[in-house]
């Protein structure tokens, strides 16, 4: 019993983290290009060689755990009834399981939407709608449409319990691969995503990994147990809550800026902090993740700059050249590395926008309602004003000398007064890039994972 | 089991009657979905859609019921639940007005049943049974 190896098959890099269980320390980390197109094991072996070369005295590796976001990660479609209710609940189940939700529909599916689903690049569909005992007409309609469409992706049914038997018959008759789980919103505004998340993970492990050509890795690593973003969420939750006598950090946020997406995770209840503020809408998950598919440094650079006007862009940066050109260069060349100060400045601006915009979409909002009796305040989403720690991770932040400066964009802003953003958090950087590894390690050794995070987040 | 959405509409915080209504309806065998005080029309309507409610019972105690309930029927129609039964009660208007007139106004707004102050919830239950064909 000595070294536990944590492996993250990322979209760009395969990253290894070796942990010495007895000495309770990180022995070393290494990375190599992910090689899904040829043989995913090549990348793994390259990283392994590097690790062994830099740490020749490393003890024997006795266990390996792995997660993956390679080959596009896990992509899902979420379908529900009312946008603010079961659609939102379905989305949260997908996001919490580490998926990117790129197709979302409410109410009755139309022919056009079915076509969109057919053409979309998705791995799993989550079908919700209706509280238990509530509306079942809509989810039945949608199940029939999905069955008629003969989609080849698995469908998780997480809607009104009363419709389950009929949906089972519909899907059986059409040979659809389906899984029936508990309703994601069994009662009005009550969120229940645990079982749906588990089944998403199961399908990911058994099917998606294989379809994406990552299964081969398991010859060396044993079972890949979860999508990478879920591992990060688990790490964040561990670090916040602590475990037994190892104390946690309390409420915190993790922000991960990548080439294609920006992920934000928050751990905390986020209830209204003032008595005159009333909470509205669906219950918020204690560990919440949101993903922005249009906020990223490379692949999504075009989409990102189209969100901001040139005037707005100037608020983030002193960059003087053509913004569109600079974005296009990054979109078309996702491995691009800036060399000049100018280009570094442009990247910094992109990162700041990712931070700022993803924050606007993640945090709760207060809405003032003017009533006959004066002003009232409604809160939707989480109040994160008191969050204590904001942790930056992902290659962009880790390798940037101004990382904390970029992270400051999460803070409360005078022009976004109604957003419940952090006010005065402590900023930390995941300098060794170990968060996903710690989520994996935490499955078996939660205390050690927390200790290592506390030691290495700076 | 019939499903009834209840709640107090607008900026109205009178919570006691709402709790009593929930209690009585539940005891009488209804599936009660309570959106609580300070609820918007949208809150009632979204709840009714997801739970496939048979009726919505709106309470308004603080006198501004008429403004708060405006276009509620139209909004139900728009949301695809035009046939849901709409009841309203409490102290739905300010001061002492001729209730016949008040009732007419609310009926014109699309409410099926309109109750004067001090109505016992039991009276409304008799109407529910009738309207929902129980
Ligand atoms: C307690 C109270 C308050 C408390 C409420 C505390 C709380 N969170 O619940 C406080 C102090 C906060 C309050 C504030 C105000 N109040 Co006040 N309040 C009352 C009071 C004294 C009792 C209400 C109560 O709880 N009754 C007991 C419950 C069981 O009865 P109920 O609410 O009427 O509900 C029953 C029936 O009405 C019926 N019912 C209700 N809804 C429906 C719906 C249907 C479909 C049916 C069939 C039946 C039904 O069934 C219920 C159960 O039996 C009443 C006077 C009174 N005696 O009614 C005034 C009263 C309701 N308040 C009044 C007013 C004006 C106000 C304020 C505007 C005062 C102000 N200027 O600040 C504010 C408004 C605040 C706000 N944003 O809502 C007026 C309303 C006048 C009007 N409509 O014309 C009343 C009638 C007093 C009066 N005579 O002037 N109030």
XYZ file of C-alpha atoms and ligand atoms in Angstrom:
683
model
C 0.000 0.000 0.000
C 1.623 3.208 -1.068
C 0.868 5.405 -4.061
C -2.653 6.105 -5.301
C -2.684 7.487 -8.835
C -5.443 9.840 -9.964
C -6.011 10.227 -13.687
C -7.993 12.859 -15.531
C -8.483 12.266 -19.246
C -9.101 15.891 -20.153
C -10.151 17.276 -23.510
C -6.606 18.504 -24.176
C -4.379 16.921 -21.549
C -4.273 13.650 -19.701
C -3.251 14.663 -16.200
C -1.806 12.467 -13.506
C -1.550 13.112 -9.788
C 0.319 10.680 -7.581
C -0.542 10.656 -3.883
C 1.506 8.898 -1.235
C -1.114 7.589 1.172
C 1.214 6.903 4.087
C 3.131 10.148 3.990
C -0.071 12.010 3.111
C 1.497 14.073 0.364
C 1.396 14.654 -3.347
C 4.414 12.948 -4.850
C 4.086 14.642 -8.188
C 1.932 15.538 -11.145
C 2.419 15.255 -14.882
C 0.525 15.714 -18.090
C 0.626 14.749 -21.751
C -1.617 15.393 -24.736
C -4.820 13.351 -24.687
C -4.871 10.915 -27.579
C -8.458 9.799 -28.150
C -8.215 9.828 -31.926
C -5.481 7.199 -32.011
C -5.169 5.281 -28.778
C -6.058 6.972 -25.534
C -3.426 4.861 -23.772
C -0.614 6.605 -25.654
C -1.308 9.874 -23.879
C -1.635 8.089 -20.588
C 1.650 6.239 -21.050
C 3.423 9.443 -22.067
C 2.244 11.166 -18.912
C 3.209 8.098 -16.914
C 6.743 8.123 -18.334
C 7.110 11.772 -17.428
C 5.926 11.145 -13.910
C 8.340 8.243 -13.457
C 11.239 10.186 -14.932
C 10.736 13.165 -12.662
C 10.113 10.974 -9.617
C 12.335 7.921 -10.037
C 12.054 7.049 -6.356
C 8.230 6.950 -6.417
C 6.828 3.964 -4.579
C 4.764 1.335 -6.292
C 1.363 2.419 -7.596
C -1.191 0.275 -5.859
C -4.439 1.871 -6.956
C -5.707 4.065 -9.779
C -8.899 6.117 -10.102
C -9.842 7.991 -13.238
C -12.301 10.520 -14.572
C -12.755 11.877 -18.071
C -13.927 14.854 -20.048
C -12.191 13.811 -23.242
C -13.840 13.717 -26.661
C -16.279 16.492 -25.835
C -17.128 15.352 -22.327
C -20.719 14.412 -21.609
C -23.396 16.259 -23.569
C -27.041 16.131 -22.647
C -30.457 17.390 -23.649
C -32.937 18.390 -20.941
C -36.678 18.318 -21.579
C -39.398 19.370 -19.157
C -42.733 21.150 -18.930
C -42.562 24.657 -17.419
C -39.284 26.421 -18.039
C -38.818 27.684 -14.484
C -39.804 24.356 -12.916
C -39.273 20.876 -14.395
C -37.092 22.142 -17.250
C -34.843 23.847 -14.731
C -34.861 20.777 -12.463
C -33.884 18.564 -15.404
C -31.069 20.928 -16.343
C -29.739 20.937 -12.809
C -29.666 17.146 -12.689
C -27.576 17.080 -15.869
C -25.233 19.846 -14.740
C -24.775 18.293 -11.322
C -23.756 15.032 -12.997
C -21.032 16.842 -14.897
C -22.754 17.201 -18.255
C -22.879 20.083 -20.651
C -26.520 20.800 -21.431
C -26.637 22.101 -24.961
C -30.236 21.360 -25.923
C -33.189 22.384 -23.762
C -36.908 22.137 -24.515
C -40.091 22.915 -22.611
C -43.761 21.940 -23.070
C -44.792 19.800 -26.064
C -41.987 18.830 -28.426
C -42.581 20.030 -31.950
C -41.441 18.393 -35.162
C -38.784 21.063 -35.495
C -37.460 20.379 -32.018
C -37.342 16.640 -32.669
C -35.281 17.369 -35.739
C -32.977 19.538 -33.681
C -32.582 16.705 -31.196
C -31.719 14.302 -33.990
C -29.038 16.596 -35.319
C -27.676 17.673 -31.970
C -24.453 16.247 -30.648
C -25.821 14.672 -27.456
C -25.055 11.537 -25.473
C -28.103 11.256 -23.215
C -31.585 12.806 -23.027
C -33.213 13.574 -19.693
C -37.004 13.660 -19.986
C -38.950 15.303 -17.164
C -42.335 16.975 -16.770
C -45.064 17.120 -14.179
C -44.958 16.691 -10.423
C -45.845 13.230 -9.100
C -49.579 12.979 -9.639
C -49.491 16.135 -11.737
C -49.456 16.710 -15.462
C -48.743 13.550 -17.421
C -50.241 14.472 -20.769
C -47.181 16.478 -21.782
C -44.502 13.948 -20.857
C -46.507 11.200 -22.600
C -46.738 13.327 -25.722
C -43.006 13.920 -25.605
C -42.215 10.264 -24.959
C -44.264 9.283 -28.019
C -42.511 11.866 -30.161
C -39.117 10.655 -28.985
C -40.089 7.042 -29.627
C -41.363 7.865 -33.136
C -38.123 9.664 -33.875
C -36.188 6.435 -33.193
C -33.380 8.295 -31.517
C -30.379 6.159 -30.768
C -29.318 7.912 -27.556
C -30.399 6.608 -24.157
C -33.294 8.422 -22.495
C -33.589 8.898 -18.749
C -37.199 9.369 -17.661
C -37.398 11.518 -14.531
C -40.900 12.969 -14.587
C -44.348 12.389 -13.153
C -44.412 8.948 -11.551
C -47.969 8.369 -12.776
C -46.764 8.370 -16.378
C -43.965 5.828 -15.856
C -45.864 2.675 -16.827
C -47.194 4.129 -20.037
C -43.802 5.526 -20.983
C -42.266 2.147 -20.321
C -44.715 0.588 -22.782
C -44.063 3.274 -25.388
C -40.298 2.866 -25.184
C -40.411 -0.934 -25.012
C -42.484 -1.034 -28.191
C -39.966 1.152 -30.008
C -36.816 -0.473 -28.673
C -35.618 2.710 -27.047
C -32.872 2.411 -24.478
C -34.451 4.002 -21.416
C -34.014 4.299 -17.666
C -36.778 5.236 -15.274
C -35.773 7.150 -12.159
C -37.394 9.295 -9.492
C -39.002 12.551 -10.560
C -36.540 15.484 -10.562
C -39.374 17.645 -9.180
C -41.729 15.315 -7.266
C -43.518 18.191 -5.577
C -43.805 21.799 -6.624
C -40.403 23.543 -6.381
C -38.833 20.517 -4.684
C -35.602 19.454 -6.350
C -34.725 15.739 -6.301
C -31.795 15.008 -8.594
C -29.906 12.306 -6.726
C -31.150 9.245 -8.569
C -31.098 10.925 -11.970
C -27.466 11.943 -11.360
C -26.517 8.411 -10.381
C -28.016 6.938 -13.528
C -26.328 9.573 -15.689
C -23.044 8.532 -14.134
C -23.813 4.839 -14.724
C -24.601 5.423 -18.393
C -21.484 7.534 -18.715
C -19.334 4.777 -17.246
C -20.876 1.891 -19.159
C -21.737 3.442 -22.520
C -20.435 6.895 -23.252
C -16.836 6.121 -22.365
C -16.926 3.270 -24.846
C -18.580 5.275 -27.611
C -15.930 7.953 -27.284
C -13.031 5.536 -27.534
C -11.867 6.066 -23.979
C -12.833 2.610 -22.741
C -9.460 1.260 -23.823
C -7.855 3.279 -21.078
C -9.514 1.061 -18.525
C -7.068 -1.739 -19.383
C -4.543 0.324 -17.459
C -6.553 2.503 -15.123
C -9.476 0.369 -14.037
C -12.956 1.781 -14.317
C -13.322 5.457 -15.209
C -15.721 6.395 -12.498
C -17.152 9.797 -13.408
C -17.062 12.809 -15.715
C -14.358 15.297 -14.688
C -16.711 18.164 -13.776
C -18.512 15.921 -11.316
C -15.166 15.123 -9.698
C -14.511 18.860 -9.337
C -17.926 19.390 -7.782
C -17.294 16.561 -5.318
C -13.903 18.047 -4.423
C -15.473 21.460 -3.858
C -18.165 19.986 -1.649
C -15.617 18.063 0.411
C -13.444 21.104 0.862
C -16.424 23.193 1.957
C -17.957 20.711 4.366
C -14.881 18.988 5.774
C -15.016 15.396 6.973
C -15.174 14.173 10.560
C -12.356 15.906 12.488
C -10.874 17.561 9.402
C -12.501 20.927 9.136
C -13.674 22.382 5.849
C -13.454 25.903 4.452
C -17.158 26.704 4.664
C -19.102 28.151 1.752
C -16.995 28.467 -1.371
C -16.952 28.826 -5.120
C -14.820 27.194 -7.807
C -14.462 28.767 -11.203
C -12.923 26.889 -14.088
C -12.223 28.770 -17.299
C -11.519 26.465 -20.212
C -11.096 26.652 -23.949
C -14.712 25.872 -24.748
C -16.647 26.470 -21.529
C -16.563 28.185 -18.173
C -17.800 26.145 -15.215
C -18.862 27.651 -11.920
C -19.455 25.524 -8.824
C -20.775 26.875 -5.561
C -21.214 25.082 -2.296
C -23.616 26.836 0.040
C -27.315 27.262 0.737
C -27.526 30.809 -0.590
C -30.766 31.629 1.206
C -31.927 35.254 1.414
C -29.919 37.123 4.036
C -32.418 39.877 4.750
C -35.915 39.381 6.108
C -37.576 41.626 3.542
C -36.288 39.453 0.717
C -38.533 36.577 -0.332
C -37.130 33.511 -2.076
C -38.868 32.569 -5.329
C -38.684 29.616 -7.656
C -37.235 26.132 -7.648
C -35.207 24.950 -4.653
C -31.474 25.499 -5.178
C -29.037 22.583 -4.929
C -26.542 22.966 -2.072
C -23.742 22.012 -4.450
C -24.561 23.841 -7.641
C -22.794 23.798 -10.969
C -23.464 25.892 -14.042
C -21.676 25.655 -17.371
C -21.520 28.326 -20.021
C -20.974 26.929 -23.499
C -20.422 30.357 -25.055
C -17.745 31.466 -22.605
C -14.340 30.018 -23.350
C -10.856 31.144 -24.305
C -10.360 29.296 -27.575
C -13.103 27.291 -29.236
C -15.743 29.679 -27.854
C -13.751 32.885 -28.394
C -15.953 33.991 -31.314
C -19.160 33.435 -29.396
C -17.677 35.246 -26.438
C -16.687 38.438 -28.235
C -20.062 38.543 -29.967
C -21.600 38.943 -26.499
C -19.821 42.203 -25.756
C -19.797 45.424 -27.717
C -16.414 46.986 -28.569
C -17.202 49.638 -25.992
C -17.795 47.029 -23.299
C -14.666 45.179 -24.332
C -12.644 48.275 -23.532
C -13.883 48.112 -19.949
C -11.936 44.898 -19.571
C -8.856 45.619 -21.599
C -6.519 48.051 -23.272
C -6.132 45.795 -26.320
C -5.752 47.983 -29.409
C -6.126 45.636 -32.390
C -9.062 44.066 -34.193
C -11.023 42.110 -31.600
C -12.837 39.948 -34.144
C -9.580 38.875 -35.778
C -7.975 38.034 -32.468
C -10.985 35.921 -31.481
C -11.098 34.153 -34.837
C -7.442 33.218 -34.560
C -8.153 31.532 -31.239
C -11.336 29.847 -32.402
C -9.591 28.310 -35.380
C -6.437 27.386 -33.570
C -7.415 26.034 -30.186
C -3.811 25.251 -29.242
C -2.822 28.895 -29.734
C -0.406 30.256 -27.147
C 0.001 34.035 -26.925
C 3.564 35.317 -27.021
C 3.475 39.091 -27.252
C 2.289 41.223 -24.358
C -0.538 42.442 -26.561
C -1.860 38.955 -27.186
C -1.464 38.033 -23.547
C -3.503 41.112 -22.740
C -6.227 39.915 -25.098
C -6.335 36.537 -23.356
C -6.564 38.279 -20.018
C -9.554 40.239 -21.285
C -11.251 37.066 -22.504
C -10.676 35.439 -19.136
C -12.129 38.446 -17.342
C -15.230 38.370 -19.510
C -15.625 34.626 -18.876
C -15.423 35.320 -15.179
C -17.767 38.264 -15.151
C -20.451 36.820 -17.428
C -20.451 33.345 -15.917
C -20.878 34.986 -12.531
C -23.876 37.005 -13.710
C -25.511 33.787 -14.862
C -24.625 31.719 -11.811
C -25.504 33.954 -8.884
C -28.982 34.776 -7.673
C -30.712 38.012 -8.548
C -32.842 40.333 -6.514
C -35.819 41.851 -8.198
C -37.560 44.901 -6.816
C -41.332 44.686 -7.010
C -43.213 47.938 -6.683
C -46.424 47.178 -4.842
C -49.284 49.287 -3.485
C -47.556 48.859 -0.140
C -44.098 49.973 -1.193
C -41.090 48.041 -2.448
C -40.694 44.329 -1.972
C -37.740 42.155 -2.939
C -37.843 38.775 -4.609
C -34.735 36.612 -4.796
C -34.288 33.924 -7.428
C -31.143 31.776 -7.277
C -28.481 31.809 -4.579
C -27.356 34.723 -2.460
C -23.561 34.384 -2.648
C -22.612 37.718 -1.128
C -21.015 36.079 1.918
C -19.061 33.402 0.116
C -15.636 33.179 1.761
C -13.393 31.527 -0.768
C -13.263 31.786 -4.541
C -10.968 29.193 -6.081
C -9.680 29.462 -9.633
C -8.793 26.357 -11.602
C -8.222 25.336 -15.235
C -5.162 25.915 -17.386
C -5.985 29.533 -18.183
C -6.031 30.723 -14.605
C -3.319 28.456 -13.316
C -0.816 29.590 -15.928
C -1.682 33.251 -15.738
C 0.452 35.520 -13.578
C -2.579 37.788 -13.097
C -4.919 34.993 -12.066
C -6.215 36.665 -8.942
C -6.716 39.880 -10.830
C -8.913 38.018 -13.295
C -10.828 36.347 -10.492
C -11.660 39.697 -8.980
C -14.206 40.039 -11.781
C -16.538 37.824 -9.761
C -16.957 40.572 -7.199
C -19.988 42.735 -6.750
C -20.211 45.519 -9.316
C -21.793 48.905 -9.245
C -23.447 48.349 -12.618
C -24.812 44.951 -11.562
C -26.295 45.871 -8.223
C -29.113 43.357 -8.279
C -26.776 40.388 -8.682
C -25.937 38.618 -5.439
C -22.194 38.290 -6.124
C -19.422 37.709 -3.615
C -18.422 40.875 -1.786
C -15.044 40.282 -0.251
C -13.824 36.740 -0.783
C -10.347 35.312 -0.395
C -8.968 34.243 -3.779
C -7.068 30.979 -4.159
C -5.558 29.274 -7.184
C -5.458 25.523 -7.801
C -1.785 25.880 -8.665
C -1.057 22.160 -9.054
C -4.307 21.544 -10.952
C -5.433 18.857 -8.540
C -9.124 19.553 -7.867
C -10.552 16.795 -10.067
C -7.922 14.387 -8.692
C -8.967 15.289 -5.158
C -12.607 14.613 -6.032
C -11.544 11.131 -7.128
C -9.310 10.583 -4.120
C -12.087 11.802 -1.839
C -14.274 8.859 -2.807
C -12.055 6.665 -0.675
C -9.919 9.031 1.376
C -12.006 12.138 2.039
C -9.880 13.410 4.923
C -6.659 13.157 2.984
C -8.208 14.871 -0.029
C -9.297 17.811 2.130
C -5.887 18.088 3.790
C -4.114 18.109 0.432
C -6.431 20.745 -0.999
C -5.944 22.942 2.021
C -2.199 22.577 1.642
C -1.943 23.207 -2.073
C -4.558 25.835 -2.910
C -2.695 29.113 -2.727
C -57.691 12.839 -6.061
C -58.393 16.382 -7.198
C -55.585 18.899 -7.053
C -56.164 22.459 -5.864
C -53.560 25.223 -6.048
C -53.958 27.766 -3.255
C -52.033 30.888 -2.271
C -52.227 34.574 -1.441
C -51.784 36.829 -4.427
C -49.749 40.018 -4.828
C -47.774 41.777 -2.116
C -50.109 40.347 0.500
C -48.598 38.736 3.605
C -51.746 37.613 5.452
C -50.710 34.046 6.130
C -53.158 32.685 8.664
C -56.166 32.102 6.435
C -53.942 30.423 3.855
C -52.749 27.858 6.390
C -56.331 27.180 7.486
C -57.456 26.663 3.907
C -54.588 24.231 3.312
C -55.523 22.321 6.431
C -59.232 22.087 5.688
C -58.846 21.132 2.028
C -56.268 18.469 2.854
C -58.560 17.050 5.504
C -61.349 16.904 2.960
C -59.243 14.703 0.711
C -57.789 17.177 -1.747
C -54.216 17.256 -2.988
C -53.305 20.789 -1.969
C -50.457 22.647 -3.654
C -49.798 25.779 -1.640
C -47.757 28.493 -3.332
C -47.980 30.548 -0.124
C -48.156 34.274 0.447
C -46.630 36.904 -1.866
C -47.380 34.892 -4.968
C -47.648 36.227 -8.475
C -50.183 35.051 -11.038
C -47.321 33.229 -12.695
C -46.573 31.290 -9.513
C -50.187 30.065 -9.390
C -50.303 29.248 -13.093
C -46.953 27.449 -13.286
C -47.892 25.408 -10.247
C -51.234 24.514 -11.830
C -49.575 23.375 -15.056
C -46.987 21.083 -13.462
C -49.440 19.600 -10.966
C -52.322 19.353 -13.448
C -54.558 21.213 -11.014
C -58.349 21.154 -11.253
C -58.865 24.494 -9.548
C -56.936 27.528 -8.365
C -58.122 29.248 -5.192
C -56.783 32.735 -4.902
C -56.806 34.562 -1.591
C -56.486 38.290 -1.288
C -56.808 39.935 2.087
C -55.206 43.340 1.879
C -57.597 45.090 -0.478
C -55.702 45.113 -3.758
C -57.172 41.898 -5.127
C -58.722 43.494 -8.141
C -55.429 44.792 -9.515
C -53.584 41.598 -8.653
C -56.181 39.368 -10.326
C -56.464 41.339 -13.535
C -56.043 39.191 -16.676
C -55.568 36.032 -14.635
C -58.053 34.103 -16.796
C -56.423 35.397 -19.976
C -53.034 34.354 -18.651
C -54.362 30.864 -17.896
C -55.710 30.592 -21.423
C -52.369 31.756 -22.769
C -50.562 29.122 -20.685
C -52.774 26.312 -21.957
C -54.880 25.807 -18.820
C -57.871 27.953 -19.813
C -60.328 25.440 -18.401
C -59.009 25.455 -14.827
C -61.568 26.615 -12.235
C -60.697 29.971 -10.693
C -61.994 30.903 -7.242
C -61.184 34.045 -5.304
C -61.925 35.051 -1.723
C -60.738 36.876 1.386
C -61.183 40.661 1.527
C -60.809 41.103 -2.169
C -61.562 44.812 -2.413
C -61.065 47.860 -0.206
C -63.698 48.834 2.320
C -67.401 48.082 2.213
C -68.575 47.853 -1.380
C -71.775 46.299 -2.647
C -70.710 42.696 -2.970
C -73.050 41.921 -5.870
C -71.173 44.466 -7.949
C -67.813 43.186 -6.834
C -68.837 39.666 -7.727
C -69.960 40.787 -11.176
C -66.637 42.488 -11.815
C -64.611 39.426 -10.848
C -66.888 37.113 -12.837
C -66.345 39.295 -15.862
C -62.622 38.833 -15.261
C -63.181 35.108 -15.662
C -63.426 33.915 -12.052
C -65.908 31.075 -11.582
C -66.628 31.729 -7.922
C -66.203 34.918 -5.937
C -66.532 35.012 -2.144
C -67.326 37.871 0.230
C -65.318 38.501 3.407
C -65.960 36.025 6.169
C -66.865 33.116 3.898
C -66.225 29.760 5.464
C -63.982 27.635 3.392
C -66.481 24.788 3.838
C -68.952 26.722 1.680
C -66.451 26.777 -1.117
C -65.867 23.040 -0.781
C -69.498 22.390 -1.635
C -68.972 24.416 -4.810
C -65.763 22.546 -5.591
C -67.583 19.228 -5.440
C -70.222 20.589 -7.756
C -67.849 22.259 -10.233
C -65.407 19.364 -10.395
C -68.186 16.809 -10.744
C -67.242 14.807 -7.666
C -53.468 39.740 11.329
C -53.678 40.849 10.322
C -52.564 41.416 9.746
C -51.163 40.933 10.036
C -50.896 39.703 9.162
C -49.876 38.748 9.767
C -49.692 37.553 8.899
N -48.480 37.383 8.392
O -50.615 36.788 8.658
C -50.295 42.159 9.605
C -50.088 43.047 10.811
C -48.943 41.875 8.954
C -51.273 42.872 8.667
C -50.853 43.799 7.762
C -51.715 44.509 6.982
N -53.055 44.474 7.002
Co -53.999 43.231 7.975
N -55.125 42.264 9.062
C -54.989 41.282 9.965
C -56.327 40.851 10.592
C -56.449 41.529 11.943
C -56.515 39.362 10.760
C -56.219 38.521 9.495
C -56.320 37.085 9.875
O -55.295 36.427 10.070
N -57.533 36.555 9.999
C -57.797 35.188 10.382
C -57.908 34.305 9.128
C -58.236 32.878 9.522
O -58.946 34.807 8.308
P -58.754 35.355 6.857
O -57.362 35.760 6.636
O -59.794 36.331 6.570
O -59.034 34.057 5.946
C -60.249 33.348 5.996
C -61.343 33.883 5.098
O -61.115 35.192 4.607
C -61.467 32.912 3.998
N -60.702 33.089 2.756
C -59.526 33.670 2.524
N -59.135 33.527 1.253
C -60.108 32.839 0.635
C -60.200 32.396 -0.669
C -61.336 31.686 -1.047
C -61.470 31.220 -2.435
C -62.349 31.393 -0.089
C -63.521 30.651 -0.455
C -62.207 31.847 1.202
C -61.103 32.554 1.579
O -61.036 31.723 4.554
C -59.981 31.963 5.492
C -59.934 30.902 6.516
O -61.120 30.879 7.268
C -57.347 41.393 9.541
C -58.706 41.818 10.135
C -59.598 40.644 10.304
N -60.080 40.506 11.498
O -59.778 39.863 9.370
C -56.601 42.592 8.985
C -56.864 43.092 7.543
C -57.002 41.836 6.658
N -55.650 43.839 7.219
C -55.940 44.866 6.546
C -54.941 45.770 6.094
C -55.435 47.021 5.389
C -53.566 45.514 6.302
C -52.423 46.397 5.832
C -52.545 46.965 4.440
C -52.285 47.494 6.893
C -51.227 48.520 6.597
N -51.653 49.654 6.107
O -50.050 48.264 6.832
C -51.203 45.463 5.973
C -50.906 44.756 4.671
C -49.606 43.993 4.710
C -49.401 43.140 3.521
N -48.371 43.408 2.727
O -50.153 42.240 3.271
C -57.402 45.049 6.259
C -57.798 44.758 4.824
C -58.845 45.765 4.364
C -59.460 45.462 3.065
N -59.175 44.428 2.356
O -60.287 46.255 2.712
C -58.057 44.102 7.351
C -59.394 43.470 6.928
C -58.239 44.963 8.621
C -59.285 46.059 8.411
N -60.515 45.811 8.779
O -58.947 47.117 7.952
N -52.525 42.491 8.873
